Tab-separated table of C-alpha atoms in Angstrom:
chain	number	residue	atom	x	y	z
A	13	MET	CA	129.792	91.291	111.913
A	14	LYS	CA	128.668	93.116	108.781
A	15	ASN	CA	124.931	93.773	108.445
A	16	PRO	CA	123.310	91.593	105.745
A	17	PRO	CA	122.292	93.336	102.494
A	18	LEU	CA	118.656	94.306	101.979
A	19	THR	CA	116.836	95.924	99.081
A	20	LEU	CA	114.169	98.250	100.467
A	21	TYR	CA	111.415	99.083	97.994
A	22	LEU	CA	109.524	102.243	98.901
A	23	ALA	CA	106.051	102.680	97.395
A	24	ALA	CA	105.020	106.023	95.945
A	25	PRO	CA	102.463	107.386	96.524
A	26	ARG	CA	102.226	106.417	100.194
A	27	GLY	CA	101.053	108.029	103.433
A	28	PHE	CA	99.023	111.212	103.795
A	29	CYS	CA	96.393	112.063	101.191
A	30	ALA	CA	94.881	115.507	100.588
A	31	GLY	CA	91.750	114.757	102.654
A	32	VAL	CA	93.793	113.698	105.700
A	33	ASP	CA	96.154	116.641	105.305
A	34	ARG	CA	93.168	119.021	105.214
A	35	ALA	CA	91.473	117.428	108.244
A	36	ILE	CA	94.590	117.736	110.423
A	37	LYS	CA	95.080	121.333	109.249
A	38	ILE	CA	91.456	122.090	110.220
A	39	VAL	CA	92.070	120.989	113.827
A	40	GLU	CA	95.352	122.928	114.042
A	41	MET	CA	93.789	126.089	112.574
A	42	ALA	CA	90.764	125.805	114.873
A	43	LEU	CA	93.097	125.637	117.884
A	44	THR	CA	94.956	128.721	116.616
A	45	LYS	CA	91.715	130.619	115.977
A	46	TRP	CA	89.654	129.686	119.058
A	47	GLY	CA	92.277	128.359	121.479
A	48	ALA	CA	92.050	125.105	123.434
A	49	PRO	CA	90.024	123.095	123.991
A	50	VAL	CA	88.541	122.308	120.586
A	51	TYR	CA	86.357	119.188	120.526
A	52	VAL	CA	86.625	116.587	117.748
A	53	ARG	CA	83.835	114.053	117.185
A	54	HIS	CA	85.563	110.724	116.506
A	55	GLU	CA	89.280	110.411	115.670
A	56	ILE	CA	89.967	113.123	113.080
A	57	VAL	CA	91.844	110.480	111.044
A	58	HIS	CA	92.586	106.868	111.946
A	59	ASN	CA	96.107	107.212	113.308
A	60	LYS	CA	97.054	107.144	117.005
A	61	PHE	CA	100.275	109.151	116.524
A	62	VAL	CA	98.379	111.963	114.759
A	63	VAL	CA	95.512	111.943	117.273
A	64	ASP	CA	97.913	111.958	120.264
A	65	GLY	CA	99.833	114.883	118.730
A	66	LEU	CA	96.650	116.933	118.327
A	67	ARG	CA	95.497	115.981	121.833
A	68	GLU	CA	98.739	117.440	123.212
A	69	LYS	CA	97.934	120.714	121.413
A	70	GLY	CA	94.511	120.928	123.043
A	71	ALA	CA	92.097	118.836	120.948
A	72	VAL	CA	89.596	116.764	122.934
A	73	PHE	CA	88.401	113.625	121.127
A	74	VAL	CA	84.897	112.329	121.860
A	75	GLU	CA	82.647	109.764	120.222
A	76	GLU	CA	79.354	111.645	120.433
A	77	LEU	CA	78.209	115.260	120.171
A	78	SER	CA	76.462	114.866	123.550
A	79	GLU	CA	79.939	114.788	125.168
A	80	CYS	CA	80.721	118.318	123.886
A	81	PRO	CA	79.862	121.549	125.730
A	82	ASP	CA	77.713	124.122	123.870
A	83	ASP	CA	80.296	126.887	124.145
A	84	ARG	CA	83.332	125.288	122.494
A	85	PRO	CA	83.911	124.584	118.771
A	86	VAL	CA	83.471	121.032	117.544
A	87	ILE	CA	85.009	119.436	114.447
A	88	PHE	CA	83.550	116.485	112.551
A	89	SER	CA	86.091	113.886	111.412
A	90	ALA	CA	87.388	113.320	107.872
A	91	HIS	CA	85.208	110.201	107.571
A	92	GLY	CA	81.967	112.187	107.513
A	93	VAL	CA	78.928	112.158	109.794
A	94	PRO	CA	75.205	111.391	109.478
A	95	LYS	CA	73.002	114.436	108.760
A	96	SER	CA	71.608	114.206	112.292
A	97	VAL	CA	74.960	115.357	113.758
A	98	PRO	CA	75.234	118.857	112.190
A	99	ASN	CA	71.469	119.225	112.723
A	100	ALA	CA	71.946	118.576	116.456
A	101	ALA	CA	74.905	121.007	116.583
A	102	GLN	CA	72.777	123.713	114.919
A	103	ALA	CA	69.940	123.100	117.360
A	104	ARG	CA	72.411	123.754	120.207
A	105	ASN	CA	73.828	126.884	118.477
A	106	MET	CA	77.288	125.310	118.479
A	107	VAL	CA	80.207	126.505	116.366
A	108	TYR	CA	81.148	123.488	114.239
A	109	VAL	CA	83.569	122.808	111.389
A	110	ASP	CA	83.043	119.874	109.054
A	111	ALA	CA	86.365	118.195	108.185
A	112	THR	CA	84.690	115.540	106.011
A	113	CYS	CA	86.971	114.702	103.083
A	114	PRO	CA	85.562	116.403	99.944
A	115	LEU	CA	85.645	113.024	98.168
A	116	VAL	CA	83.419	111.540	100.885
A	117	SER	CA	81.129	114.594	100.641
A	118	LYS	CA	80.874	113.864	96.902
A	119	VAL	CA	79.440	110.421	97.754
A	120	HIS	CA	76.974	112.035	100.204
A	121	ILE	CA	75.759	114.432	97.477
A	122	GLU	CA	75.481	111.542	95.017
A	123	ALA	CA	73.366	109.491	97.455
A	124	GLN	CA	71.025	112.440	98.045
A	125	ARG	CA	70.705	113.088	94.290
A	126	HIS	CA	69.742	109.454	93.618
A	127	ALA	CA	67.240	109.507	96.505
A	128	ASP	CA	65.693	112.713	95.117
A	129	ALA	CA	65.263	110.868	91.810
A	130	GLY	CA	63.287	108.149	93.630
A	131	LEU	CA	66.040	105.529	93.712
A	132	GLN	CA	66.770	103.274	96.658
A	133	MET	CA	70.495	103.151	97.495
A	134	ILE	CA	72.804	100.186	97.939
A	135	MET	CA	76.087	101.014	99.647
A	136	ILE	CA	79.188	98.867	99.251
A	137	GLY	CA	81.110	99.306	102.491
A	138	HIS	CA	82.169	97.919	105.862
A	139	GLU	CA	79.487	97.761	108.537
A	140	GLY	CA	80.189	100.086	111.465
A	141	HIS	CA	82.997	102.015	109.748
A	142	PRO	CA	82.485	105.759	110.445
A	143	GLU	CA	82.433	106.586	106.726
A	144	THR	CA	79.736	103.983	106.052
A	145	VAL	CA	77.702	105.201	109.049
A	146	GLY	CA	78.047	108.794	107.800
A	147	THR	CA	77.023	108.024	104.215
A	148	MET	CA	74.070	105.828	105.210
A	149	GLY	CA	73.010	108.576	107.623
A	150	GLN	CA	72.523	111.058	104.772
A	151	LEU	CA	69.165	109.442	104.021
A	152	PRO	CA	66.260	108.218	106.155
A	153	LYS	CA	66.572	104.777	107.785
A	154	GLY	CA	65.988	101.927	105.334
A	155	GLU	CA	66.778	104.041	102.259
A	156	VAL	CA	70.376	102.764	102.109
A	157	LEU	CA	71.056	99.012	102.133
A	158	LEU	CA	74.585	97.836	102.978
A	159	VAL	CA	76.446	95.050	101.166
A	160	GLU	CA	79.994	93.921	101.992
A	161	THR	CA	80.435	90.882	99.722
A	162	PRO	CA	79.070	89.429	96.443
A	163	GLU	CA	77.164	86.918	98.642
A	164	ASP	CA	75.376	89.817	100.374
A	165	VAL	CA	74.129	90.926	96.946
A	166	THR	CA	72.256	87.641	96.495
A	167	ARG	CA	70.427	88.177	99.817
A	168	VAL	CA	69.630	91.895	99.730
A	169	LYS	CA	65.899	92.721	99.659
A	170	VAL	CA	65.043	95.813	97.604
A	171	ARG	CA	61.817	97.748	97.109
A	172	ASP	CA	61.887	97.904	93.298
A	173	GLU	CA	64.596	96.252	91.181
A	174	THR	CA	64.175	98.914	88.493
A	175	LYS	CA	64.789	101.860	90.848
A	176	LEU	CA	68.198	101.328	92.395
A	177	ALA	CA	71.567	103.077	92.576
A	178	TYR	CA	74.817	102.203	94.333
A	179	VAL	CA	77.627	104.126	96.033
A	180	THR	CA	80.777	102.855	97.723
A	181	GLN	CA	82.977	103.626	100.696
A	182	THR	CA	86.016	105.547	99.375
A	183	THR	CA	88.686	103.324	100.990
A	184	LEU	CA	87.824	99.859	99.653
A	185	SER	CA	89.888	97.367	97.682
A	186	ILE	CA	89.444	98.189	93.984
A	187	ASP	CA	89.380	94.495	93.005
A	188	ASP	CA	86.934	93.398	95.729
A	189	THR	CA	84.621	96.285	94.882
A	190	ALA	CA	84.695	95.390	91.179
A	191	ASP	CA	83.454	91.862	92.091
A	192	ILE	CA	80.585	93.298	94.172
A	193	VAL	CA	79.634	95.784	91.439
A	194	ALA	CA	79.597	92.909	88.918
A	195	ALA	CA	77.262	90.952	91.221
A	196	LEU	CA	74.967	94.001	91.592
A	197	ARG	CA	74.820	94.560	87.825
A	198	ALA	CA	74.131	90.858	87.199
A	199	ARG	CA	71.231	90.777	89.667
A	200	PHE	CA	69.918	94.311	89.030
A	201	PRO	CA	70.663	95.232	85.398
A	202	ALA	CA	68.953	98.641	85.768
A	203	ILE	CA	71.094	99.736	88.763
A	204	VAL	CA	72.657	103.192	88.399
A	205	GLY	CA	76.336	103.636	89.320
A	206	PRO	CA	78.380	106.736	90.144
A	207	HIS	CA	79.450	109.048	87.276
A	208	LYS	CA	83.015	108.653	88.483
A	209	GLU	CA	84.351	105.870	90.692
A	210	ASP	CA	83.655	106.487	94.401
A	211	ILE	CA	86.898	104.836	95.544
A	212	CYS	CA	89.162	107.831	95.989
A	213	TYR	CA	92.284	108.643	93.979
A	214	ALA	CA	94.553	108.134	97.019
A	215	THR	CA	93.209	104.655	97.810
A	216	THR	CA	93.519	103.686	94.131
A	217	ASN	CA	97.058	105.065	93.779
A	218	ARG	CA	98.350	103.404	96.947
A	219	GLN	CA	96.905	100.047	95.905
A	220	GLU	CA	98.431	100.323	92.412
A	221	ALA	CA	101.875	101.099	93.891
A	222	VAL	CA	101.593	98.038	96.153
A	223	LYS	CA	100.625	95.836	93.189
A	224	ALA	CA	103.749	97.022	91.341
A	225	MET	CA	105.985	96.535	94.395
A	226	ALA	CA	104.669	93.273	95.907
A	227	PRO	CA	106.081	90.768	93.367
A	228	LYS	CA	109.620	92.128	93.950
A	229	CYS	CA	109.526	91.684	97.742
A	230	ASP	CA	110.110	88.799	100.156
A	231	ALA	CA	108.017	90.734	102.666
A	232	MET	CA	105.989	93.932	102.872
A	233	LEU	CA	105.071	96.246	105.732
A	234	VAL	CA	102.176	98.700	105.677
A	235	VAL	CA	102.532	101.533	108.175
A	236	GLY	CA	99.046	102.315	109.446
A	237	ALA	CA	96.491	101.909	112.213
A	238	PRO	CA	94.500	98.710	112.819
A	239	ASN	CA	91.238	100.705	112.486
A	240	SER	CA	92.309	102.252	109.169
A	241	SER	CA	90.296	100.695	106.346
A	242	ASN	CA	92.605	101.805	103.531
A	243	SER	CA	95.704	100.523	105.399
A	244	LYS	CA	94.179	97.074	105.947
A	245	ARG	CA	93.250	96.916	102.259
A	246	LEU	CA	96.918	97.574	101.328
A	247	VAL	CA	97.956	94.472	103.297
A	248	GLU	CA	95.355	92.371	101.441
A	249	VAL	CA	96.369	93.818	98.056
A	250	GLY	CA	100.048	93.062	98.778
A	251	SER	CA	99.310	89.431	99.681
A	252	ARG	CA	97.192	88.931	96.570
A	253	ALA	CA	99.805	90.545	94.342
A	254	GLY	CA	102.369	87.903	95.275
A	255	CYS	CA	104.107	89.032	98.458
A	256	ALA	CA	104.551	86.030	100.783
A	257	TYR	CA	104.465	88.089	103.994
A	258	ALA	CA	102.451	91.310	104.284
A	259	GLN	CA	101.872	92.907	107.673
A	260	LEU	CA	100.359	96.061	109.194
A	261	VAL	CA	102.528	97.923	111.728
A	262	GLN	CA	101.727	101.137	113.614
A	263	ARG	CA	105.331	101.924	114.562
A	264	ALA	CA	108.831	100.476	114.137
A	265	ASP	CA	108.421	98.837	117.584
A	266	ASP	CA	105.688	96.600	116.113
A	267	ILE	CA	107.966	94.951	113.530
A	268	ASP	CA	108.223	91.171	114.037
A	269	TRP	CA	111.919	90.689	113.237
A	270	ARG	CA	111.767	86.897	113.663
A	271	ALA	CA	109.162	86.663	110.896
A	272	LEU	CA	111.525	88.634	108.625
A	273	ASP	CA	114.557	86.408	109.290
A	274	GLY	CA	116.421	85.587	106.075
A	275	ILE	CA	114.713	88.160	103.814
A	276	THR	CA	116.742	89.962	101.153
A	277	SER	CA	114.055	92.461	100.102
A	278	ILE	CA	111.299	94.384	101.861
A	279	GLY	CA	108.536	96.620	100.533
A	280	ILE	CA	107.308	99.549	102.629
A	281	THR	CA	104.185	101.625	102.142
A	282	ALA	CA	101.732	103.482	104.361
A	283	GLY	CA	98.013	104.089	104.597
A	284	ALA	CA	96.563	107.502	103.794
A	285	SER	CA	96.473	108.605	107.448
A	286	ALA	CA	100.049	107.603	108.355
A	287	PRO	CA	102.546	110.483	108.608
A	288	GLU	CA	105.954	110.314	106.882
A	289	ILE	CA	107.733	110.497	110.260
A	290	LEU	CA	106.457	106.974	111.089
A	291	ILE	CA	107.533	105.637	107.681
A	292	ASN	CA	111.033	107.060	108.232
A	293	GLU	CA	111.116	105.473	111.694
A	294	VAL	CA	110.484	102.052	110.088
A	295	ILE	CA	113.107	102.657	107.383
A	296	ASP	CA	115.664	103.658	110.068
A	297	ALA	CA	114.926	100.432	111.978
A	298	PHE	CA	115.917	98.434	108.871
A	299	LYS	CA	119.008	100.566	108.319
A	300	ALA	CA	120.128	99.714	111.864
A	301	ARG	CA	119.985	95.981	111.089
A	302	TYR	CA	120.816	95.735	107.381
A	303	THR	CA	122.976	97.322	104.724
A	304	VAL	CA	120.076	98.900	102.875
A	305	THR	CA	119.760	99.775	99.195
A	306	GLU	CA	116.637	101.899	98.646
A	307	GLU	CA	114.560	101.726	95.460
A	308	LEU	CA	111.482	103.859	94.776
A	309	VAL	CA	108.485	102.148	93.135
A	310	GLU	CA	106.504	105.107	91.809
A	311	THR	CA	103.261	104.539	89.921
A	312	ALA	CA	101.642	107.993	90.180
A	313	ILE	CA	102.380	111.571	91.192
A	314	GLU	CA	99.821	113.285	93.397
A	315	ASN	CA	99.314	117.040	93.508
A	316	VAL	CA	95.770	117.226	94.871
A	317	GLU	CA	95.045	119.871	97.490
A	318	PHE	CA	91.770	120.678	99.256
A	319	LYS	CA	90.988	124.084	100.766
A	320	VAL	CA	90.035	124.354	104.417
A	321	PRO	CA	86.550	125.763	105.182
A	322	ARG	CA	86.185	129.546	104.870
A	323	VAL	CA	85.411	130.007	108.582
A	324	LEU	CA	89.027	129.058	109.386
A	325	ARG	CA	90.496	131.390	106.796
A	326	GLU	CA	88.676	134.377	108.292
A	327	PRO	CA	90.065	136.179	111.354
A	328	ALA	CA	88.460	135.391	114.722
């Protein structure tokens, strides 16, 4: 029997962003320079396939610095860390490399600048997410207040309504964040915002591509990890933009074929920490079951590149 026809819409941009690319490169270069094992505090990026691949090369993933020996290099993940972490590494005379995405570091610098100007910070982010923990940890306890929803804004207790600033996690939904910012500005008219949007270019671009693709599709799959904030936001954006079925999958094996029964079009995208090999695996799974016609939905072209830290570019 002939495979049924299927139009496969492929979002562009999708998958790896410059910050993720740099973070993975940092671990690989550290292994080349210092040999295994190299310790990594927290998953370098939120993707099991990537983490497992680096583990096979000799990276050891831990949650806390206390799990690392003094005499081996340690790398801090792309999500960023509280100031206390590099301070503790310095106190132990450890060799460490900070793989924090430069766009997350920009938010850290911004928070410090506002604090130096006497402003209390409000952070829009997800409680417990490593990036949120890292950004809030740039300032003393109580100096950064977290809000996740417009309702949180109505309840937040601030020191002085005239001396406030806000920053955001870089991987949020653009639309949700706009609603929270509007609530902050309505309640605190004097609040100071970032010079340039904190939500990073890659998150923005991937969400815009999904918005363009979603109305064309019967269903949409986002390749990404369940602990990846930007991947989960893509699912939400797809649903809101008119796609009846939007689902997160880590690998082709996770596809629920029964839920896709009878579809004639599918949209595929990937979170910023999902490698292209996993996207191709999903596409191949559809090609095995359908007669596929591929269409690219391109809304932006990315050519951003971030340098790795100097210590890795110098010989051992």
